[in-house]
Coordinates of C-alpha atoms in Angstrom, one line a residue:
Chain M
M22 CA 45.4 -138.6 -43.3
F23 CA 42.0 -140.0 -44.4
K24 CA 40.3 -140.2 -47.7
Q25 CA 36.7 -140.1 -46.8
L26 CA 34.8 -139.2 -43.6
G27 CA 31.3 -140.6 -43.3
L28 CA 29.4 -138.3 -41.0
I29 CA 26.2 -139.6 -39.5
G30 CA 24.5 -136.8 -37.8
C31 CA 25.3 -133.3 -39.1
G32 CA 24.7 -131.3 -35.9
L33 CA 27.0 -129.2 -33.8
M34 CA 29.4 -132.0 -32.7
G35 CA 29.5 -133.8 -36.1
G36 CA 29.7 -130.6 -38.1
S37 CA 32.5 -129.2 -36.0
F38 CA 34.4 -132.5 -36.4
A39 CA 34.1 -132.3 -40.2
L40 CA 35.1 -128.7 -40.3
A41 CA 38.1 -129.4 -38.0
M42 CA 39.3 -132.3 -40.1
K43 CA 39.0 -130.3 -43.2
Q44 CA 40.8 -127.3 -41.7
A45 CA 43.6 -129.6 -40.5
G46 CA 43.9 -131.1 -44.0
L47 CA 43.2 -134.5 -42.5
V48 CA 40.4 -135.6 -44.9
E49 CA 39.8 -135.3 -48.6
R50 CA 36.0 -135.7 -48.7
V51 CA 33.1 -135.6 -46.3
I52 CA 29.9 -137.5 -47.0
G53 CA 27.2 -136.6 -44.6
Y54 CA 23.8 -138.0 -43.6
S55 CA 21.3 -136.5 -41.2
K56 CA 17.8 -137.8 -40.3
S57 CA 16.4 -134.5 -41.4
P58 CA 17.1 -133.7 -45.1
S59 CA 17.0 -130.0 -44.4
T60 CA 19.9 -130.4 -41.9
T61 CA 22.0 -132.3 -44.5
E62 CA 21.2 -129.6 -47.0
K63 CA 22.3 -126.9 -44.6
A64 CA 25.5 -128.7 -43.8
K65 CA 26.2 -128.9 -47.5
Q66 CA 25.5 -125.2 -48.0
L67 CA 27.8 -124.3 -45.1
G68 CA 30.6 -126.4 -46.6
V69 CA 30.5 -128.8 -43.6
I70 CA 30.0 -131.8 -45.8
D71 CA 30.8 -132.2 -49.5
Q72 CA 28.1 -134.5 -50.4
A73 CA 24.8 -135.6 -48.9
A74 CA 24.1 -139.3 -48.5
E75 CA 20.6 -140.7 -48.6
S76 CA 21.1 -143.1 -45.8
A77 CA 23.5 -143.8 -43.0
L78 CA 24.7 -146.9 -44.8
L79 CA 25.5 -144.8 -47.9
A80 CA 27.4 -142.3 -45.8
V81 CA 29.6 -145.2 -44.6
S82 CA 30.2 -146.6 -48.0
G83 CA 33.7 -145.9 -49.1
A84 CA 34.7 -144.1 -45.9
D85 CA 37.9 -144.9 -44.0
V86 CA 36.7 -143.0 -40.9
V87 CA 33.1 -142.7 -39.7
L88 CA 31.7 -140.5 -36.9
L89 CA 28.4 -141.2 -35.4
A90 CA 27.2 -137.9 -34.0
V91 CA 23.6 -138.8 -33.3
P92 CA 21.7 -138.7 -30.0
V93 CA 23.0 -141.5 -27.7
A94 CA 19.5 -143.1 -27.8
A95 CA 19.9 -143.5 -31.6
T96 CA 23.2 -145.4 -31.3
E97 CA 21.8 -148.9 -31.6
S98 CA 19.5 -148.2 -34.6
T99 CA 22.3 -146.4 -36.3
F100 CA 24.8 -149.2 -35.8
K101 CA 22.2 -151.7 -37.0
A102 CA 21.6 -149.6 -40.2
I103 CA 25.3 -149.6 -41.0
R104 CA 26.5 -152.9 -39.6
H105 CA 27.1 -154.6 -42.9
L106 CA 29.8 -152.1 -43.7
V107 CA 31.4 -152.1 -40.3
S108 CA 34.9 -153.6 -40.6
P109 CA 38.3 -153.0 -39.1
G110 CA 39.5 -151.3 -42.3
T111 CA 37.6 -148.3 -41.1
L112 CA 37.7 -146.3 -37.9
F113 CA 34.3 -145.9 -36.3
M114 CA 33.8 -143.5 -33.5
D115 CA 30.9 -141.7 -31.7
V116 CA 30.7 -138.5 -29.6
G117 CA 28.3 -139.6 -26.9
S118 CA 28.4 -138.1 -23.4
T119 CA 27.7 -141.5 -21.9
K120 CA 29.7 -144.6 -22.7
R121 CA 28.2 -147.7 -21.0
D122 CA 24.9 -147.4 -22.8
V123 CA 26.6 -146.6 -26.1
V124 CA 28.9 -149.6 -25.7
D125 CA 26.0 -151.9 -24.8
A126 CA 24.1 -150.7 -27.9
A127 CA 27.1 -151.2 -30.1
R128 CA 27.6 -154.7 -28.8
R129 CA 24.0 -155.6 -29.5
A130 CA 24.0 -154.1 -33.0
L131 CA 27.5 -155.0 -34.1
K132 CA 28.1 -158.3 -32.4
D133 CA 31.4 -159.7 -33.6
R134 CA 32.1 -156.5 -35.6
I135 CA 32.5 -154.4 -32.4
G136 CA 36.3 -154.4 -32.8
A137 CA 36.1 -151.6 -35.3
F138 CA 34.4 -149.2 -32.9
V139 CA 36.4 -146.8 -30.7
P140 CA 33.9 -145.2 -28.3
A141 CA 34.8 -141.5 -27.9
H142 CA 33.6 -138.6 -25.8
P143 CA 34.9 -135.1 -26.7
I144 CA 34.4 -132.9 -23.7
A145 CA 33.3 -129.9 -25.7
G146 CA 30.0 -128.3 -26.7
K147 CA 27.9 -125.2 -26.6
E148 CA 24.5 -124.5 -25.4
L149 CA 23.6 -123.8 -29.0
S150 CA 23.0 -126.8 -31.1
G151 CA 22.7 -127.3 -34.8
V152 CA 25.0 -127.3 -37.8
Q153 CA 24.9 -123.5 -38.1
H154 CA 26.9 -123.3 -34.9
A155 CA 29.5 -125.9 -36.0
D156 CA 33.0 -124.6 -35.3
A157 CA 36.3 -126.0 -36.5
Q158 CA 37.9 -124.9 -33.2
L159 CA 35.4 -126.7 -31.0
Y160 CA 37.7 -129.5 -30.0
R161 CA 40.9 -127.5 -29.8
E162 CA 42.6 -127.7 -26.3
Q163 CA 39.7 -129.8 -25.1
Q164 CA 39.8 -133.3 -23.7
V165 CA 38.6 -136.3 -25.6
I166 CA 38.1 -139.6 -23.7
L167 CA 38.4 -142.9 -25.6
T168 CA 36.8 -145.9 -23.9
P169 CA 38.0 -148.9 -25.9
L170 CA 36.7 -152.4 -25.1
P171 CA 38.8 -155.6 -24.8
Q172 CA 37.7 -156.4 -28.4
T173 CA 38.7 -153.0 -29.8
R174 CA 41.5 -153.2 -32.4
P175 CA 44.5 -151.5 -30.8
E176 CA 45.6 -150.0 -34.1
L177 CA 42.3 -148.2 -34.3
V178 CA 42.6 -146.8 -30.8
E179 CA 46.0 -145.5 -31.9
K180 CA 44.5 -144.0 -35.1
A181 CA 41.8 -142.4 -33.0
R182 CA 44.3 -141.0 -30.6
A183 CA 46.4 -139.5 -33.4
L184 CA 43.3 -138.1 -35.2
W185 CA 42.0 -136.2 -32.2
G186 CA 45.5 -135.1 -31.3
A187 CA 45.9 -133.6 -34.7
L188 CA 42.7 -131.6 -34.1
G189 CA 44.4 -130.1 -31.1
A190 CA 42.5 -132.2 -28.4
R191 CA 44.1 -133.9 -25.4
V192 CA 43.3 -137.6 -25.5
R193 CA 42.7 -139.9 -22.5
V194 CA 41.8 -143.5 -22.4
M195 CA 39.7 -145.1 -19.7
T196 CA 37.0 -147.8 -19.2
P197 CA 33.4 -147.0 -20.0
E198 CA 32.5 -147.5 -16.4
A199 CA 35.1 -145.1 -15.0
H200 CA 34.1 -142.6 -17.7
D201 CA 30.4 -142.7 -16.7
A202 CA 31.1 -142.4 -13.0
A203 CA 33.4 -139.4 -13.5
F204 CA 31.1 -137.6 -15.9
A205 CA 28.1 -138.2 -13.7
A206 CA 30.1 -136.3 -11.1
V207 CA 31.5 -133.4 -13.1
S208 CA 29.0 -132.9 -15.8
H209 CA 25.7 -134.9 -15.7
F210 CA 24.8 -134.2 -12.1
P211 CA 25.6 -130.5 -12.3
H212 CA 23.2 -130.3 -15.3
L213 CA 20.5 -131.9 -13.2
L214 CA 21.2 -129.4 -10.4
A215 CA 21.0 -126.5 -12.8
F216 CA 17.8 -127.7 -14.2
A217 CA 16.3 -128.3 -10.7
Y218 CA 17.5 -124.9 -9.5
F219 CA 16.0 -123.0 -12.4
T220 CA 12.8 -125.0 -12.2
G221 CA 12.5 -123.9 -8.6
I222 CA 12.8 -120.3 -9.6
L223 CA 10.3 -120.5 -12.4
Q224 CA 7.8 -122.1 -10.0
Q225 CA 7.7 -119.0 -7.9
Q226 CA 5.2 -116.2 -8.4
E227 CA 8.0 -113.6 -8.3
A228 CA 10.1 -115.4 -10.9
E229 CA 10.0 -112.5 -13.4
E230 CA 11.2 -110.0 -10.8
F231 CA 13.8 -112.4 -9.5
L232 CA 15.2 -113.0 -13.0
R233 CA 15.4 -109.3 -13.6
L234 CA 17.7 -108.9 -10.6
A235 CA 20.0 -111.8 -11.3
G236 CA 23.6 -111.0 -12.0
P237 CA 26.8 -112.5 -13.4
G238 CA 27.0 -115.3 -10.7
F239 CA 23.5 -116.5 -11.7
R240 CA 24.4 -116.2 -15.4
D241 CA 27.4 -118.5 -15.1
F242 CA 25.8 -120.9 -12.6
T243 CA 22.8 -121.5 -14.9
R244 CA 24.5 -121.5 -18.2
I245 CA 24.2 -125.2 -18.5
A246 CA 20.5 -125.1 -17.8
A247 CA 20.1 -123.9 -21.4
S248 CA 21.4 -127.2 -22.7
D249 CA 19.5 -129.3 -25.3
P250 CA 16.6 -131.1 -23.8
A251 CA 16.6 -134.1 -26.1
M252 CA 20.2 -134.7 -25.6
W253 CA 20.1 -134.3 -21.9
R254 CA 17.1 -136.5 -21.6
D255 CA 19.1 -139.3 -23.1
V256 CA 22.3 -138.6 -21.1
L257 CA 20.5 -138.4 -17.7
I258 CA 18.4 -141.5 -18.3
A259 CA 21.3 -143.5 -19.6
N260 CA 23.6 -142.6 -16.7
R261 CA 20.9 -142.4 -14.0
E262 CA 22.5 -144.8 -11.6
E263 CA 25.8 -142.9 -11.3
I264 CA 23.9 -139.6 -11.3
L265 CA 21.7 -140.7 -8.4
K266 CA 24.8 -141.8 -6.6
Q267 CA 26.2 -138.3 -7.0
S268 CA 23.0 -136.9 -5.7
E269 CA 23.6 -138.7 -2.4
F270 CA 26.9 -137.0 -1.8
F271 CA 25.4 -133.7 -2.7
R272 CA 22.4 -134.1 -0.5
G273 CA 24.6 -135.0 2.4
A274 CA 26.8 -131.9 1.9
L275 CA 23.8 -129.6 1.4
G276 CA 22.2 -131.0 4.5
V277 CA 25.2 -130.2 6.6
L278 CA 25.5 -126.7 5.2
E279 CA 21.9 -126.0 5.9
Q280 CA 22.1 -127.3 9.4
T281 CA 24.9 -124.8 10.1
L282 CA 22.5 -122.1 8.8
R283 CA 19.6 -123.2 11.0
D284 CA 21.9 -123.4 14.0
C285 CA 23.6 -120.1 13.1
E286 CA 27.0 -121.9 13.4
G287 CA 29.0 -119.2 11.6
D288 CA 32.4 -120.7 12.4
A289 CA 31.5 -124.2 11.2
L290 CA 29.9 -122.7 8.0
E291 CA 32.9 -120.6 7.3
A292 CA 35.2 -123.5 7.7
L293 CA 33.2 -125.6 5.3
V294 CA 33.0 -122.8 2.7
R295 CA 36.7 -122.1 3.1
G296 CA 37.7 -125.6 2.2
V297 CA 35.6 -125.5 -1.0
S298 CA 36.6 -122.0 -1.9
E299 CA 40.3 -122.8 -1.7
A300 CA 39.9 -126.0 -3.6
R301 CA 38.0 -124.3 -6.4
S302 CA 40.4 -121.3 -6.5
H303 CA 43.3 -123.6 -7.1
W304 CA 41.5 -125.8 -9.6
R305 CA 42.3 -125.4 -13.3
M306 CA 40.5 -127.0 -16.2
G307 CA 42.4 -130.2 -17.2
S308 CA 44.3 -130.5 -13.9
G309 CA 43.4 -132.4 -10.7
R310 CA 43.2 -131.3 -7.2
P311 CA 45.7 -128.6 -6.2
R312 CA 48.9 -129.6 -4.5
Chain U
M3 CA 29.9 -83.7 -7.3
F4 CA 31.3 -84.4 -3.9
K5 CA 34.2 -82.9 -2.0
Q6 CA 35.3 -85.8 0.1
L7 CA 34.6 -89.5 0.2
G8 CA 35.0 -91.3 3.5
L9 CA 35.7 -94.9 2.7
I10 CA 35.4 -97.4 5.5
G11 CA 36.8 -100.7 4.3
C12 CA 39.3 -100.5 1.5
G13 CA 38.7 -103.9 -0.1
L14 CA 37.5 -104.8 -3.6
M15 CA 34.1 -103.2 -3.3
G16 CA 35.1 -100.0 -1.5
G17 CA 38.3 -99.6 -3.5
S18 CA 36.4 -100.0 -6.8
F19 CA 33.9 -97.4 -5.7
A20 CA 36.7 -94.9 -4.8
L21 CA 38.4 -95.5 -8.1
A22 CA 35.2 -95.2 -10.1
M23 CA 34.3 -91.9 -8.4
K24 CA 37.8 -90.6 -9.1
Q25 CA 37.7 -91.6 -12.7
A26 CA 34.3 -90.0 -13.2
G27 CA 35.6 -86.8 -11.6
L28 CA 32.9 -87.0 -9.0
V29 CA 35.1 -86.5 -5.9
E30 CA 38.0 -84.4 -4.9
R31 CA 39.5 -86.4 -2.1
V32 CA 39.2 -89.9 -0.7
I33 CA 40.0 -90.5 3.0
G34 CA 40.1 -94.2 3.7
Y35 CA 40.1 -96.4 6.8
S36 CA 40.6 -100.2 7.0
K37 CA 40.7 -102.4 10.0
S38 CA 44.1 -103.6 8.8
P39 CA 46.7 -100.8 8.5
S40 CA 48.5 -102.8 5.8
T41 CA 45.3 -102.7 3.6
T42 CA 45.0 -98.9 4.1
E43 CA 48.6 -98.5 3.2
K44 CA 48.2 -100.6 0.0
A45 CA 45.1 -98.6 -0.9
K46 CA 47.1 -95.5 -0.6
Q47 CA 50.0 -96.8 -2.7
L48 CA 47.5 -97.9 -5.4
G49 CA 46.0 -94.5 -5.5
V50 CA 42.6 -95.8 -4.4
I51 CA 42.6 -93.4 -1.4
D52 CA 44.4 -90.1 -1.0
Q53 CA 44.9 -90.2 2.7
A54 CA 44.6 -92.9 5.4
A55 CA 42.5 -92.2 8.5
E56 CA 43.4 -93.7 11.8
S57 CA 39.8 -94.6 12.7
A58 CA 36.4 -95.0 11.0
L59 CA 35.3 -91.8 12.7
L60 CA 38.2 -89.8 11.3
A61 CA 37.4 -91.1 7.8
V62 CA 33.9 -89.7 8.2
S63 CA 35.1 -86.3 9.5
G64 CA 34.7 -83.7 6.8
A65 CA 33.1 -86.1 4.3
D66 CA 30.0 -85.3 2.3
V67 CA 29.7 -89.0 1.1
V68 CA 30.6 -92.1 3.1
L69 CA 30.7 -95.6 2.0
L70 CA 30.7 -98.5 4.4
A71 CA 32.3 -101.4 2.6
V72 CA 32.9 -103.7 5.5
P73 CA 31.6 -107.2 6.0
V74 CA 27.9 -107.1 6.8
A75 CA 28.5 -108.5 10.3
A76 CA 30.6 -105.4 11.1
T77 CA 27.9 -103.0 10.1
E78 CA 26.6 -102.3 13.6
S79 CA 30.0 -101.8 15.3
T80 CA 31.0 -99.5 12.4
F81 CA 27.9 -97.4 12.6
K82 CA 28.4 -97.2 16.4
A83 CA 31.9 -96.0 15.9
I84 CA 30.8 -93.1 13.6
R85 CA 27.3 -92.3 14.8
H86 CA 28.3 -88.9 16.3
L87 CA 29.1 -87.7 12.8
V88 CA 26.1 -89.2 11.1
S89 CA 23.9 -86.4 9.9
P90 CA 21.7 -85.7 6.8
G91 CA 24.3 -83.3 5.4
T92 CA 26.3 -86.4 4.4
L93 CA 25.2 -89.3 2.2
F94 CA 25.9 -92.6 4.0
M95 CA 25.7 -95.9 2.0
D96 CA 26.8 -99.5 2.4
V97 CA 27.4 -102.2 -0.2
G98 CA 26.1 -105.2 1.7
S99 CA 24.6 -108.2 -0.1
T100 CA 21.9 -108.5 2.5
K101 CA 19.7 -105.7 3.5
R102 CA 17.4 -106.6 6.4
D103 CA 20.2 -107.3 8.8
V104 CA 22.1 -104.2 7.7
V105 CA 19.0 -102.1 8.2
D106 CA 18.4 -103.6 11.6
A107 CA 22.0 -103.0 12.6
A108 CA 21.8 -99.4 11.4
R109 CA 18.6 -98.8 13.4
R110 CA 20.2 -100.1 16.5
A111 CA 23.4 -98.1 16.1
L112 CA 22.1 -94.9 14.6
K113 CA 18.6 -94.6 16.2
D114 CA 17.2 -91.2 15.2
R115 CA 20.1 -90.6 12.9
I116 CA 19.0 -93.4 10.6
G117 CA 17.6 -90.9 8.0
A118 CA 21.1 -90.2 6.6
F119 CA 21.6 -93.8 5.6
V120 CA 20.7 -95.1 2.1
P121 CA 21.2 -98.9 2.1
A122 CA 22.7 -100.0 -1.2
H123 CA 23.6 -103.3 -2.8
P124 CA 25.7 -103.1 -6.0
I125 CA 25.2 -106.4 -7.9
A126 CA 28.9 -106.7 -8.8
G127 CA 31.9 -108.5 -7.5
K128 CA 34.6 -110.9 -8.3
E129 CA 35.8 -114.1 -6.8
L130 CA 39.0 -112.2 -6.1
S131 CA 38.9 -110.0 -3.0
G132 CA 41.2 -107.3 -1.8
V133 CA 42.1 -103.8 -2.8
Q134 CA 44.7 -105.0 -5.3
H135 CA 41.8 -106.2 -7.5
A136 CA 39.8 -102.9 -7.2
D137 CA 38.6 -101.9 -10.6
A138 CA 37.1 -98.5 -11.6
Q139 CA 34.8 -100.4 -14.1
L140 CA 33.4 -102.8 -11.5
Y141 CA 30.0 -101.1 -11.3
R142 CA 29.6 -100.1 -14.9
E143 CA 26.5 -101.6 -16.6
Q144 CA 25.7 -103.4 -13.3
Q145 CA 22.6 -103.0 -11.2
V146 CA 22.6 -101.2 -7.9
I147 CA 19.7 -101.8 -5.5
L148 CA 18.7 -99.1 -3.0
T149 CA 16.5 -100.1 -0.1
P150 CA 15.5 -96.9 1.7
L151 CA 13.5 -96.9 4.9
P152 CA 10.5 -94.8 5.7
Q153 CA 12.8 -92.5 7.6
T154 CA 15.4 -92.1 4.9
R155 CA 15.7 -88.6 3.6
P156 CA 14.3 -88.5 0.0
E157 CA 16.9 -86.1 -1.2
L158 CA 19.6 -88.5 -0.1
V159 CA 18.0 -91.3 -2.0
E160 CA 18.0 -89.1 -5.1
K161 CA 21.7 -88.2 -4.5
A162 CA 22.5 -91.9 -4.2
R163 CA 20.6 -92.6 -7.4
A164 CA 22.4 -89.9 -9.3
L165 CA 25.8 -90.9 -7.9
W166 CA 25.5 -94.6 -8.9
G167 CA 24.0 -93.5 -12.2
A168 CA 27.0 -91.4 -12.9
L169 CA 29.2 -94.4 -12.3
G170 CA 27.4 -96.2 -15.1
A171 CA 25.2 -98.4 -12.9
R172 CA 21.5 -99.0 -13.3
V173 CA 19.7 -98.1 -10.1
R174 CA 16.6 -99.8 -8.7
V175 CA 14.7 -99.1 -5.5
M176 CA 12.9 -101.8 -3.4
T177 CA 12.2 -102.7 0.2
P178 CA 14.8 -104.5 2.2
E179 CA 12.5 -107.5 2.5
A180 CA 11.8 -107.8 -1.2
H181 CA 15.6 -107.4 -1.8
D182 CA 16.5 -110.2 0.6
A183 CA 13.9 -112.5 -0.8
A184 CA 15.0 -111.9 -4.4
F185 CA 18.7 -112.2 -3.7
A186 CA 18.2 -115.4 -1.7
A187 CA 16.7 -116.8 -4.9
V188 CA 19.1 -115.6 -7.5
S189 CA 22.4 -115.2 -5.6
H190 CA 22.6 -116.6 -2.1
F191 CA 21.0 -119.9 -2.6
P192 CA 23.0 -120.7 -5.8
H193 CA 26.2 -120.0 -3.8
L194 CA 25.0 -122.5 -1.2
L195 CA 24.3 -125.0 -4.0
A196 CA 27.7 -124.5 -5.5
F197 CA 29.4 -124.9 -2.1
A198 CA 27.4 -128.1 -1.4
Y199 CA 28.0 -129.6 -4.9
F200 CA 31.8 -129.0 -4.7
T201 CA 31.9 -130.4 -1.2
G202 CA 30.2 -133.5 -2.4
I203 CA 32.9 -133.9 -5.1
L204 CA 35.8 -133.3 -2.6
Q205 CA 34.4 -136.0 -0.3
Q206 CA 34.8 -138.7 -2.9
Q207 CA 37.9 -140.8 -3.1
E208 CA 38.1 -140.2 -6.9
A209 CA 37.9 -136.4 -6.4
E210 CA 41.3 -135.8 -8.0
E211 CA 40.5 -137.8 -11.1
F212 CA 37.0 -136.3 -11.4
L213 CA 38.5 -132.8 -11.2
R214 CA 41.0 -133.6 -13.9
L215 CA 38.2 -134.5 -16.3
A216 CA 35.9 -131.5 -15.6
G217 CA 35.2 -129.2 -18.5
P218 CA 33.8 -125.7 -19.2
G219 CA 30.3 -126.5 -17.9
F220 CA 31.8 -127.5 -14.5
R221 CA 34.0 -124.4 -14.6
D222 CA 31.2 -122.0 -15.0
F223 CA 28.8 -123.9 -12.7
T224 CA 31.3 -123.8 -9.8
R225 CA 32.8 -120.4 -10.4
I226 CA 30.9 -118.9 -7.4
A227 CA 32.2 -121.7 -5.2
A228 CA 35.5 -119.9 -5.1
S229 CA 33.8 -116.9 -3.3
D230 CA 35.1 -115.3 -0.1
P231 CA 34.3 -117.6 2.9
A232 CA 34.1 -114.8 5.5
M233 CA 31.8 -112.7 3.4
W234 CA 29.5 -115.6 2.5
R235 CA 29.4 -116.9 6.1
D236 CA 27.8 -113.5 7.0
V237 CA 25.5 -113.4 4.0
L238 CA 24.2 -116.9 4.3
I239 CA 23.6 -116.6 8.1
A240 CA 22.0 -113.2 7.8
N241 CA 19.6 -114.3 5.1
R242 CA 19.2 -117.9 6.2
E243 CA 15.4 -117.8 6.4
E244 CA 14.9 -116.7 2.8
I245 CA 17.7 -119.1 1.7
L246 CA 16.1 -122.1 3.4
K247 CA 12.8 -121.1 1.7
Q248 CA 14.5 -121.3 -1.6
S249 CA 15.9 -124.7 -0.7
E250 CA 12.3 -126.0 -0.4
F251 CA 11.5 -125.0 -4.0
F252 CA 14.8 -126.5 -5.2
R253 CA 14.4 -129.7 -3.3
G254 CA 10.9 -130.2 -4.7
A255 CA 12.1 -129.7 -8.2
L256 CA 15.1 -131.9 -7.8
G257 CA 12.9 -134.6 -6.3
V258 CA 10.6 -134.5 -9.3
L259 CA 13.5 -134.7 -11.8
E260 CA 15.1 -137.6 -9.9
Q261 CA 11.9 -139.5 -9.8
T262 CA 11.7 -139.3 -13.6
L263 CA 15.2 -140.7 -13.8
R264 CA 14.3 -143.6 -11.4
D265 CA 11.2 -144.3 -13.4
C266 CA 13.0 -143.9 -16.8
E267 CA 10.2 -141.4 -17.7
G268 CA 12.1 -139.9 -20.7
D269 CA 9.2 -137.9 -22.0
A270 CA 8.4 -136.3 -18.7
L271 CA 12.0 -135.6 -18.1
E272 CA 12.5 -134.0 -21.5
A273 CA 9.4 -131.8 -21.0
L274 CA 10.7 -130.5 -17.7
V275 CA 14.2 -129.8 -19.1
R276 CA 12.7 -128.2 -22.2
G277 CA 10.8 -125.7 -20.1
V278 CA 13.9 -124.7 -18.2
S279 CA 16.2 -124.7 -21.3
E280 CA 13.9 -122.4 -23.2
A281 CA 13.4 -120.0 -20.3
R282 CA 17.2 -119.9 -19.7
S283 CA 18.0 -119.4 -23.4
H284 CA 15.7 -116.4 -23.5
W285 CA 16.9 -114.8 -20.3
R286 CA 19.3 -111.9 -20.5
M287 CA 21.0 -110.3 -17.6
G288 CA 19.0 -107.3 -16.4
S289 CA 15.8 -108.4 -18.0
G290 CA 12.9 -110.6 -16.7
R291 CA 11.3 -113.7 -18.0
P292 CA 11.1 -113.8 -21.7
R293 CA 7.9 -112.8 -23.5

């Protein structure tokens, strides 16, 4: 149970966290700050926060738990703005989709105060951003990855684990490096693929006709192409090395598949597709490779 | 209203068509044939067909509407097997995802009897195949593309249009060539991408760990990777030229995006992603490009 949540960034992720904590009865008061006053105002009207703070520092003042829910590129400046109030009596977390860059930014900004920060990545989201889409259920049944550093206070990691667990999330702990490699593979690179694929469609003269004919397969395949441009700019740039590594694997596999097409090698093609189809059919969210 | 449906191929697509016609009261009797007797038997037990035929030709005998719902690669041999009973008194349709190869096969097999054939492609399906997944609602609210030839009897095209319309589908007419180009873009090539992407994941040592961490974005992006290998082998080979053309557009777009990553060109990247994100956000199934 917490007394006061300091929420920095009142968007979809932050707003959903505040609502979830309130609904679970885990917090008495939420003080929110957003760069844009109109967002903070909206968050207050929607009951996401109880009180608006005029700065990030003021949002932190008096809080025993603080969530940074700002674009990852704003991590360093945000930590700099609040560093004087960063101390191990308070649990500090973020929600960034990349972790190495966030950790580096936190190190630079917080220096010896870094121990109070438990880097967190909740695997949840929507294509719709903004506090108006905040949802107390957003994190329920979803995974949350914590990537503590050697300096992170162990009792804060346990507090973070308990908090997310109480919101219905499944918590896993890994290093920032392992996190970024894995999410390049299963999230960041697929976003890049979806952006590239949709771009390729839009570049064709027949794009309008094509899009009229597209069905449910296309709808699901391109859903992530509607994601927030500013957020994905940051994620893709921050994790570019791992993403480009994933691209090598993908290009290799695409090349092989295309060669079977060019050569009309039906049997080879079918064998390749069968391996994928079976693996995907057996996969369930939150579990590994089948059998 | 039809007296007798001859169903050749009692799988998901054929079975769903039979069930839909029955439910709409559009047919009195369904005679079904499948290559595998156990499938035909199952279709009968499930009430999908009323009577099993021992050959494709016998399934056609006495029918006033015939649906070929066999793998596209089996189109020619199927038409050859039934050609003596192909006449304009009966409406012949298929459900193939590619149309140029189907039309070529029909021409070779049917020769001057081709006028009775109205090539059809219902944009519907599931990752689950087999008659046990047949669903009377499968075609409701979905698009069905008809690709008649110059020789196709206009009254049969109208009959086909009315029939699919009565099943709740939205019917469009286009040439086989335009059909194949469009579906390479919005369906076939995305399948190839999803197969290639998933293959790239499976090839990595950390595949199991990656798959455990994957979330809803990954789930939707890779849904089509679970599709039927035998069917997609045929589709991808049959439409390979258009698919490889799509690959050029895609590779160009991916190359540009990756270059912005390598150069850390955040603004350029964001602009590219924004264009896609907005277009995808405004897209609705069954409609073209927004505004």
